[in-house]
Structure formats: structure tokens, C-alpha cells
Amino acid sequence: MKTLVCTQPGQFEYISEEKPQLEKGHAIIKIKRIGICGTDLHAFEGTQPFFEYPRILGHELAGELIEFDGAPGFSVGEAVTFVPYFNCGHCIACRLGKPNCCSNIKVCGVHCNGGMREYLSVPSYSLVHGEGLSFDELALVEPLAIGAHGIRRAEVKEGEFVLVVGAGPIGLGTMEFARIAGAKVIAIDVNDNRLQFSKDKLKVEYVINALASDVLEQLSAITNGDMPTVVMDATGNLKAINNAFRYMSHGGRYVLIGLQKGDICFSHPEFHKREATLMSSRNAIRADFEHVIDAMKKMKVDPTTYITHRVVFENVKDEFEQWLHPANGVIKAMVEIA
Ligand SMILES: [Zn+2]
Ligand SMILES: [Zn+2]
């Protein structure tokens, strides 16, 4: 079978490998779709923290279940996706029911080899039923689950103002699940095209360009002087993260979905007087995957609007680099395998 390996930053190579053999407690998926995300782009650029090469990328995956052991309720030929965060099952996070932040986590395509290949063996416990969704939709469950998990962390209530900072794929998903939770959504980004996309495709009511001189005034006007009770970072940009502390209401929560390498810096008195809550949101849990699938089935989200670029597996090596350039307007590139 054909496999695409990221041999070192900036370098891809197709190799020919043996098909995986069925192991106990595992399932073999014939990969049909691979969504490309920021993690893959950063890994290719060499800017992903703690990344080792060579590595097979790909964690936003959908395919056909070929064979399996220990997956009751699944059937051969079924369209599936899976939760690509393999956890140890016994650390403190796992015992707390938080496998998404397992202290020994292996994220498929990050800490271990991923799905840029024709067949992939995954632990059977990670499988998720396709429920009649298309392969395109199933490959978009994981990136949307990241936003859904952030909204779960924030415990968003109906009628709240939720400010989502960053209108990239993760931010857009976060906006969708804030809206589904009944929030009034405000999007902020430095890129007007992305803000327009949020307005047109996601029907986000309020958008603000972060470079405007009066961001605080705009937020205050939208929220009747209250400021947003929930601020979600989906930028992973240190400056944006530090800035957004000021956007939070008194009593508010600030959830960091995006990740960056530096130290966060904020004013303790400003934070204290708000009695603010700061939390991170890592990966997602199975319930988030199920929530996303349910939202897709009920047509509360149309994930296919995110797919701006398509390519067949054979051409990924040639086309990957251009997806790095913001000018190409990539929101989600989708790889198809026959
Ligand atoms: Zn991703
Ligand atoms: Zn664990």
C-alpha cells in the first residue's frame, strides 16, 4: 500500500508498505478521507512543538471498516471515524474520565504514525459509528469536536455572549457549537475574508476586526456594556491570547483551545477583580464526537462548507506546500483516497 511520510520539515516522500495485520483489540480501516489541519501544516513547516521525524501525518480521518477484533456493534464495510487520541486507561486523567488529556496520550499522526496511507490499524475502543454520514462529513467530525469540547468546557448557557477569537477552522467550529448551545456569537479575527466567511456561511451576527482601534468599545456596545461572559481562544497566538483577557466580563470564563509555545502574561488585578476563570481545552472526548455527529445528522452544521480545497492522495506531496500560504484562502483541504 501507498504511504506518505513527512521525512523531515519541508519534505514528503511516498513509500510502499505492507498492509497492517489485524492485532488483538484493533481494527483496520481503509482510509477514504484525510482532512488537513494546522497541526499537519505546522509539522510540515517544522514549527510543531515536540514533533519527531520521520512521521506519517493525518488525524482527521474517515474510512471503511475492513476487519476488527473486539468492537461489538460494528460491522465490516461500515463507514467510520475514530477518536484519534489514544489513551493509557490508568493514569490520573484517565481515571478522572478525561482521556483527552491522558498523561501518556498518543495522538494519532502526532505522537505516533497517522493516516496518510491506504490502511490504518487503530485500537477498537477508538472507533466511532458513521451513522449514515458521508466520508467528507466523517473526516470533519474531529476538527469540529475540538470546538465542541471547548464549548463544553465553558459550560455555555443559552443567551450568553460568547466571543470566539480566531476564525480559522477550529474557531469556526467553536462558533457553530456556541450557537448550538444557544449563545450569541461574536467573532474576532485580523482577516476580513475569514470574518466575512463566518458571517455568510455560519450566520455569525457580530464580527470585529481585531486590528480596529476600538475593539473594546465595539464589544461593549454589542453586549450592552457587559462584555462577553465567555471568551474562547482559537488562535494559538500569544499576542492574541494575552490581549483577550481584557475582553472578558466580570465573572467571565476564558477558554484556551489554541496552543502556543510561550508564557501567558496577564494583569493579576484585572483578572482578580473579574473573579475570572481561565481554563485550557485539549483535544475532545467521545461525547464531543457524538455531539458533533448528532449536529451533522440534524443539519445544525453543514461541515462541507469548510472544504475549500480537494486533492487526490497521489497529489498531496505536490500540493501540500501551497496550503501553507494564507493568500490561497484554505479553510479545510480534504484528501481523497479511492
Ligand atoms: Zn486537526
Ligand atoms: Zn491515561
Short mmCIF file of C-alpha atoms and ligand atoms in Angstrom, two decimals:
data_model
loop_
_atom_site.label_atom_id
_atom_site.label_comp_id
_atom_site.label_asym_id
_atom_site.label_seq_id
_atom_site.Cartn_x
_atom_site.Cartn_y
_atom_site.Cartn_z
CA MET A 1 0.00 0.00 0.00
CA LYS A 2 0.99 3.59 -0.57
CA THR A 3 2.01 5.75 2.41
CA LEU A 4 3.07 9.39 2.60
CA VAL A 5 5.82 10.10 5.12
CA CYS A 6 6.94 13.51 6.35
CA THR A 7 10.64 12.59 6.49
CA GLN A 8 11.82 15.97 7.83
CA PRO A 9 10.43 19.52 7.90
CA GLY A 10 9.52 20.59 4.39
CA GLN A 11 9.87 17.09 2.95
CA PHE A 12 7.31 14.45 1.98
CA GLU A 13 8.03 11.08 0.45
CA TYR A 14 5.71 8.33 -0.84
CA ILE A 15 6.77 4.88 0.24
CA SER A 16 5.34 1.42 -0.29
CA GLU A 17 4.50 -0.52 2.90
CA GLU A 18 2.90 -3.80 3.86
CA LYS A 19 -0.81 -3.58 4.75
CA PRO A 20 -1.26 -3.73 8.56
CA GLN A 21 -2.16 -7.14 10.02
CA LEU A 22 -5.12 -7.41 12.37
CA GLU A 23 -3.99 -7.35 16.01
CA LYS A 24 -5.95 -8.19 19.12
CA GLY A 25 -8.20 -5.31 20.22
CA HIS A 26 -7.58 -3.42 16.99
CA ALA A 27 -9.45 -2.55 13.83
CA ILE A 28 -8.25 -1.94 10.29
CA ILE A 29 -9.72 0.99 8.41
CA LYS A 30 -9.42 1.54 4.68
CA ILE A 31 -8.82 5.28 4.66
CA LYS A 32 -11.11 7.28 2.35
CA ARG A 33 -10.66 10.89 3.51
CA ILE A 34 -7.91 12.80 5.30
CA GLY A 35 -8.63 16.34 6.49
CA ILE A 36 -5.59 18.58 6.68
CA CYS A 37 -5.30 20.83 9.70
CA GLY A 38 -2.99 23.36 11.30
CA THR A 39 -1.19 20.61 13.19
CA ASP A 40 -0.23 18.93 9.91
CA LEU A 41 0.84 22.23 8.37
CA HIS A 42 2.95 23.13 11.42
CA ALA A 43 4.51 19.67 11.48
CA PHE A 44 5.46 20.07 7.83
CA GLU A 45 6.85 23.55 8.48
CA GLY A 46 8.79 22.25 11.48
CA THR A 47 7.07 24.59 13.95
CA GLN A 48 5.02 21.97 15.83
CA PRO A 49 6.36 21.64 19.42
CA PHE A 50 7.71 18.19 20.43
CA PHE A 51 7.43 16.74 16.96
CA GLU A 52 9.66 13.91 15.77
CA TYR A 53 10.52 12.92 12.22
CA PRO A 54 10.02 10.82 10.20
CA ARG A 55 6.28 10.87 10.89
CA ILE A 56 3.17 9.82 8.97
CA LEU A 57 0.72 12.71 9.47
CA GLY A 58 -3.08 12.65 9.38
CA HIS A 59 -5.57 12.52 12.26
CA GLU A 60 -8.83 13.81 10.71
CA LEU A 61 -9.83 10.55 9.16
CA ALA A 62 -12.76 8.66 7.73
CA GLY A 63 -12.88 5.29 6.08
CA GLU A 64 -14.38 1.87 5.72
CA LEU A 65 -14.05 -0.73 8.46
CA ILE A 66 -12.28 -3.71 6.90
CA GLU A 67 -11.73 -6.07 9.84
CA PHE A 68 -11.71 -5.80 13.60
CA ASP A 69 -11.33 -7.54 16.91
CA GLY A 70 -13.28 -6.54 20.00
CA ALA A 71 -15.61 -3.91 18.53
CA PRO A 72 -19.12 -5.12 19.40
CA GLY A 73 -21.86 -3.45 17.37
CA PHE A 74 -19.64 -2.58 14.43
CA SER A 75 -19.89 -4.28 11.05
CA VAL A 76 -17.48 -4.91 8.21
CA GLY A 77 -17.93 -2.37 5.43
CA GLU A 78 -19.32 0.27 7.77
CA ALA A 79 -18.19 3.89 7.30
CA VAL A 80 -16.41 5.02 10.45
CA THR A 81 -14.26 7.66 12.00
CA PHE A 82 -12.38 7.28 15.29
CA VAL A 83 -11.20 9.27 18.30
CA PRO A 84 -7.51 9.73 17.40
CA TYR A 85 -6.26 10.39 20.93
CA PHE A 86 -5.07 7.03 22.19
CA ASN A 87 -5.01 6.98 26.00
CA CYS A 88 -3.43 4.68 28.57
CA GLY A 89 -6.55 3.95 30.60
CA HIS A 90 -4.88 4.05 34.03
CA CYS A 91 -3.27 7.49 34.65
CA ILE A 92 -4.98 10.09 36.83
CA ALA A 93 -6.60 11.87 33.85
CA CYS A 94 -7.97 8.58 32.51
CA ARG A 95 -9.28 7.72 35.98
CA LEU A 96 -10.96 11.13 36.13
CA GLY A 97 -12.75 10.38 32.85
CA LYS A 98 -10.56 12.79 30.91
CA PRO A 99 -8.79 10.55 28.36
CA ASN A 100 -8.36 13.64 26.15
CA CYS A 101 -5.58 14.84 28.49
CA CYS A 102 -4.15 11.41 29.43
CA SER A 103 -0.64 11.89 30.77
CA ASN A 104 0.60 9.20 28.36
CA ILE A 105 -1.51 10.32 25.41
CA LYS A 106 -0.57 9.28 21.88
CA VAL A 107 -2.30 11.46 19.34
CA CYS A 108 -2.51 9.62 16.04
CA GLY A 109 -0.44 11.44 13.42
CA VAL A 110 1.36 13.49 16.08
CA HIS A 111 2.96 11.22 18.71
CA CYS A 112 2.54 8.09 16.61
CA ASN A 113 2.06 7.49 12.91
CA GLY A 114 -1.24 8.69 11.43
CA GLY A 115 -3.49 8.08 8.48
CA MET A 116 -1.79 9.38 5.35
CA ARG A 117 -1.89 5.85 3.96
CA GLU A 118 -4.34 3.43 2.45
CA TYR A 119 -4.94 1.26 5.53
CA LEU A 120 -4.60 2.12 9.21
CA SER A 121 -4.78 -0.05 12.32
CA VAL A 122 -6.40 1.68 15.33
CA PRO A 123 -7.46 0.48 18.79
CA SER A 124 -11.02 -0.83 18.53
CA TYR A 125 -12.10 1.28 21.51
CA SER A 126 -11.48 4.42 19.44
CA LEU A 127 -13.98 3.56 16.66
CA VAL A 128 -16.99 5.83 16.11
CA HIS A 129 -20.03 4.78 14.05
CA GLY A 130 -20.58 6.72 10.82
CA GLU A 131 -24.37 6.89 11.32
CA GLY A 132 -25.08 7.35 7.63
CA LEU A 133 -22.84 10.41 7.22
CA SER A 134 -20.61 10.85 4.17
CA PHE A 135 -16.85 10.29 4.31
CA ASP A 136 -16.36 14.06 3.91
CA GLU A 137 -18.55 14.72 6.92
CA LEU A 138 -16.93 11.98 8.99
CA ALA A 139 -13.45 13.38 8.35
CA LEU A 140 -14.68 16.72 9.71
CA VAL A 141 -16.01 15.32 12.99
CA GLU A 142 -12.64 15.54 14.75
CA PRO A 143 -11.85 19.21 14.00
CA LEU A 144 -15.41 20.20 14.94
CA ALA A 145 -15.20 18.15 18.13
CA ILE A 146 -12.29 20.35 19.23
CA GLY A 147 -14.58 23.40 19.22
CA ALA A 148 -17.45 21.43 20.72
CA HIS A 149 -15.17 20.38 23.57
CA GLY A 150 -14.14 23.99 24.24
CA ILE A 151 -17.80 24.98 24.47
CA ARG A 152 -18.42 22.04 26.82
CA ARG A 153 -15.51 23.25 29.00
CA ALA A 154 -17.01 26.76 29.14
CA GLU A 155 -20.44 25.34 30.06
CA VAL A 156 -22.03 27.84 27.71
CA LYS A 157 -25.60 28.77 28.60
CA GLU A 158 -28.40 29.97 26.39
CA GLY A 159 -28.34 33.70 25.65
CA GLU A 160 -24.74 34.29 26.72
CA PHE A 161 -22.36 36.33 24.63
CA VAL A 162 -19.51 34.09 23.51
CA LEU A 163 -16.55 35.78 21.89
CA VAL A 164 -14.52 33.48 19.63
CA VAL A 165 -11.05 34.81 18.89
CA GLY A 166 -9.73 33.38 15.62
CA ALA A 167 -11.90 32.43 12.63
CA GLY A 168 -9.82 29.56 11.29
CA PRO A 169 -11.27 26.03 11.07
CA ILE A 170 -11.17 25.45 14.84
CA GLY A 171 -12.63 28.89 15.58
CA LEU A 172 -15.41 28.36 13.05
CA GLY A 173 -16.31 25.05 14.68
CA THR A 174 -16.27 26.74 18.07
CA MET A 175 -18.70 29.38 16.77
CA GLU A 176 -21.05 26.68 15.47
CA PHE A 177 -21.20 24.85 18.79
CA ALA A 178 -21.55 28.10 20.74
CA ARG A 179 -24.56 28.88 18.55
CA ILE A 180 -25.94 25.35 19.02
CA ALA A 181 -25.60 25.88 22.79
CA GLY A 182 -27.83 28.94 22.37
CA ALA A 183 -25.14 31.60 22.68
CA LYS A 184 -24.96 34.93 20.90
CA VAL A 185 -21.71 34.63 19.00
CA ILE A 186 -19.14 37.34 18.33
CA ALA A 187 -16.20 36.54 16.03
CA ILE A 188 -12.93 38.41 16.05
CA ASP A 189 -10.03 37.93 13.65
CA VAL A 190 -7.46 40.02 11.79
CA ASN A 191 -8.55 38.57 8.43
CA ASP A 192 -11.62 40.22 6.87
CA ASN A 193 -12.17 37.32 4.47
CA ARG A 194 -12.48 34.89 7.34
CA LEU A 195 -14.83 37.24 9.19
CA GLN A 196 -16.95 37.52 6.05
CA PHE A 197 -16.97 33.71 5.82
CA SER A 198 -18.23 33.50 9.43
CA LYS A 199 -21.00 35.94 8.58
CA ASP A 200 -22.03 34.42 5.27
CA LYS A 201 -21.70 30.71 5.93
CA LEU A 202 -22.15 30.45 9.68
CA LYS A 203 -24.57 33.34 10.14
CA VAL A 204 -22.45 34.81 12.92
CA GLU A 205 -24.21 38.02 13.87
CA TYR A 206 -21.29 40.10 15.17
CA VAL A 207 -17.82 40.27 13.66
CA ILE A 208 -14.96 42.54 14.67
CA ASN A 209 -11.58 43.08 13.05
CA ALA A 210 -9.01 42.70 15.83
CA LEU A 211 -6.88 45.46 14.29
CA ALA A 212 -9.62 48.08 14.79
CA SER A 213 -8.67 50.72 17.37
CA ASP A 214 -11.99 50.43 19.19
CA VAL A 215 -12.36 46.68 19.81
CA LEU A 216 -13.28 47.22 23.48
CA GLU A 217 -15.90 49.82 22.57
CA GLN A 218 -17.40 47.54 19.92
CA LEU A 219 -17.59 44.64 22.36
CA SER A 220 -19.14 46.87 24.97
CA ALA A 221 -21.75 48.17 22.51
CA ILE A 222 -22.69 44.65 21.33
CA THR A 223 -23.05 43.34 24.89
CA ASN A 224 -24.87 46.38 26.30
CA GLY A 225 -21.85 47.30 28.38
CA ASP A 226 -21.45 43.83 29.95
CA MET A 227 -18.62 42.40 27.76
CA PRO A 228 -18.68 38.72 26.75
CA THR A 229 -19.11 36.24 29.62
CA VAL A 230 -17.17 33.64 27.65
CA VAL A 231 -14.03 34.23 25.61
CA MET A 232 -12.67 31.34 23.54
CA ASP A 233 -9.19 31.48 22.06
CA ALA A 234 -8.81 29.59 18.80
CA THR A 235 -5.71 31.39 17.55
CA GLY A 236 -2.82 29.85 19.43
CA ASN A 237 -1.21 33.27 19.05
CA LEU A 238 0.46 34.64 22.17
CA LYS A 239 -0.35 38.28 21.50
CA ALA A 240 -3.99 37.49 20.77
CA ILE A 241 -4.21 35.32 23.90
CA ASN A 242 -2.74 37.99 26.16
CA ASN A 243 -4.95 40.66 24.61
CA ALA A 244 -8.21 38.81 25.01
CA PHE A 245 -8.09 38.77 28.82
CA ARG A 246 -9.37 42.36 28.56
CA TYR A 247 -12.41 41.28 26.56
CA MET A 248 -13.88 39.15 29.33
CA SER A 249 -16.80 40.31 31.51
CA HIS A 250 -16.70 40.32 35.28
CA GLY A 251 -17.42 36.77 36.40
CA GLY A 252 -16.38 35.53 32.98
CA ARG A 253 -14.57 32.44 31.70
CA TYR A 254 -11.67 32.30 29.30
CA VAL A 255 -11.00 29.03 27.50
CA LEU A 256 -7.82 28.41 25.55
CA ILE A 257 -8.29 25.94 22.72
CA GLY A 258 -5.31 27.16 20.71
CA LEU A 259 -1.81 26.31 21.87
CA GLN A 260 1.45 28.22 21.55
CA LYS A 261 4.91 27.82 22.98
CA GLY A 262 5.31 30.93 25.15
CA ASP A 263 4.29 32.04 28.64
CA ILE A 264 0.91 33.72 29.03
CA CYS A 265 1.06 37.11 30.72
CA PHE A 266 -1.89 38.99 32.18
CA SER A 267 -2.65 41.62 34.80
CA HIS A 268 -3.42 39.97 38.11
CA PRO A 269 -5.60 42.88 39.38
CA GLU A 270 -7.63 42.89 36.16
CA PHE A 271 -8.06 39.11 36.39
CA HIS A 272 -8.80 39.21 40.11
CA LYS A 273 -11.39 41.95 40.03
CA ARG A 274 -13.31 39.91 37.46
CA GLU A 275 -13.10 36.74 39.57
CA ALA A 276 -12.35 35.25 36.18
CA THR A 277 -11.86 31.58 35.31
CA LEU A 278 -9.07 30.53 32.97
CA MET A 279 -9.02 27.05 31.51
CA SER A 280 -7.47 25.11 28.69
CA SER A 281 -9.32 22.77 26.38
CA ARG A 282 -7.34 19.87 25.00
CA ASN A 283 -8.47 17.58 22.18
CA ALA A 284 -12.00 16.25 22.74
CA ILE A 285 -13.84 13.33 24.31
CA ARG A 286 -16.10 10.70 22.75
CA ALA A 287 -19.20 12.64 23.88
CA ASP A 288 -18.00 15.59 21.79
CA PHE A 289 -17.63 13.35 18.74
CA GLU A 290 -21.17 12.08 19.32
CA HIS A 291 -22.47 15.63 19.81
CA VAL A 292 -20.89 16.70 16.50
CA ILE A 293 -22.30 13.69 14.64
CA ASP A 294 -25.73 14.40 16.08
CA ALA A 295 -25.49 18.06 15.00
CA MET A 296 -24.50 16.94 11.48
CA LYS A 297 -27.37 14.46 11.29
CA LYS A 298 -29.84 17.13 12.40
CA MET A 299 -28.27 19.52 9.85
CA LYS A 300 -27.41 22.05 12.51
CA VAL A 301 -23.97 22.21 10.94
CA ASP A 302 -23.02 21.77 7.32
CA PRO A 303 -19.38 20.83 7.62
CA THR A 304 -18.86 20.57 3.89
CA THR A 305 -18.90 24.40 3.69
CA TYR A 306 -15.42 24.28 5.25
CA ILE A 307 -13.90 22.29 2.40
CA THR A 308 -12.18 24.84 0.19
CA HIS A 309 -9.58 22.55 -1.42
CA ARG A 310 -9.64 18.95 -2.62
CA VAL A 311 -6.87 16.73 -3.79
CA VAL A 312 -6.33 13.04 -4.51
CA PHE A 313 -3.85 11.23 -2.27
CA GLU A 314 -1.27 10.87 -5.06
CA ASN A 315 -1.00 14.67 -5.35
CA VAL A 316 -0.66 15.62 -1.68
CA LYS A 317 3.13 15.83 -1.87
CA ASP A 318 2.94 18.39 -4.70
CA GLU A 319 0.05 20.45 -3.37
CA PHE A 320 0.69 20.48 0.37
CA GLU A 321 3.06 23.43 0.40
CA GLN A 322 0.60 25.86 -1.21
CA TRP A 323 -1.91 25.22 1.62
CA LEU A 324 0.54 26.97 3.95
CA HIS A 325 0.02 30.31 2.24
CA PRO A 326 -2.87 32.35 3.66
CA ALA A 327 -3.36 34.01 0.25
CA ASN A 328 -4.75 30.71 -1.07
CA GLY A 329 -7.68 31.02 1.34
CA VAL A 330 -7.53 27.47 2.60
CA ILE A 331 -10.01 26.72 5.35
CA LYS A 332 -10.05 22.95 5.03
CA ALA A 333 -8.17 20.90 2.46
CA MET A 334 -9.59 17.40 2.02
CA VAL A 335 -7.59 14.47 0.66
CA GLU A 336 -9.49 11.72 -1.15
CA ILE A 337 -8.28 8.14 -1.45
CA ALA A 338 -10.03 5.92 -3.97
ZN ZN B 1 -6.69 18.55 13.31
ZN ZN B 2 -4.03 7.91 30.76
#
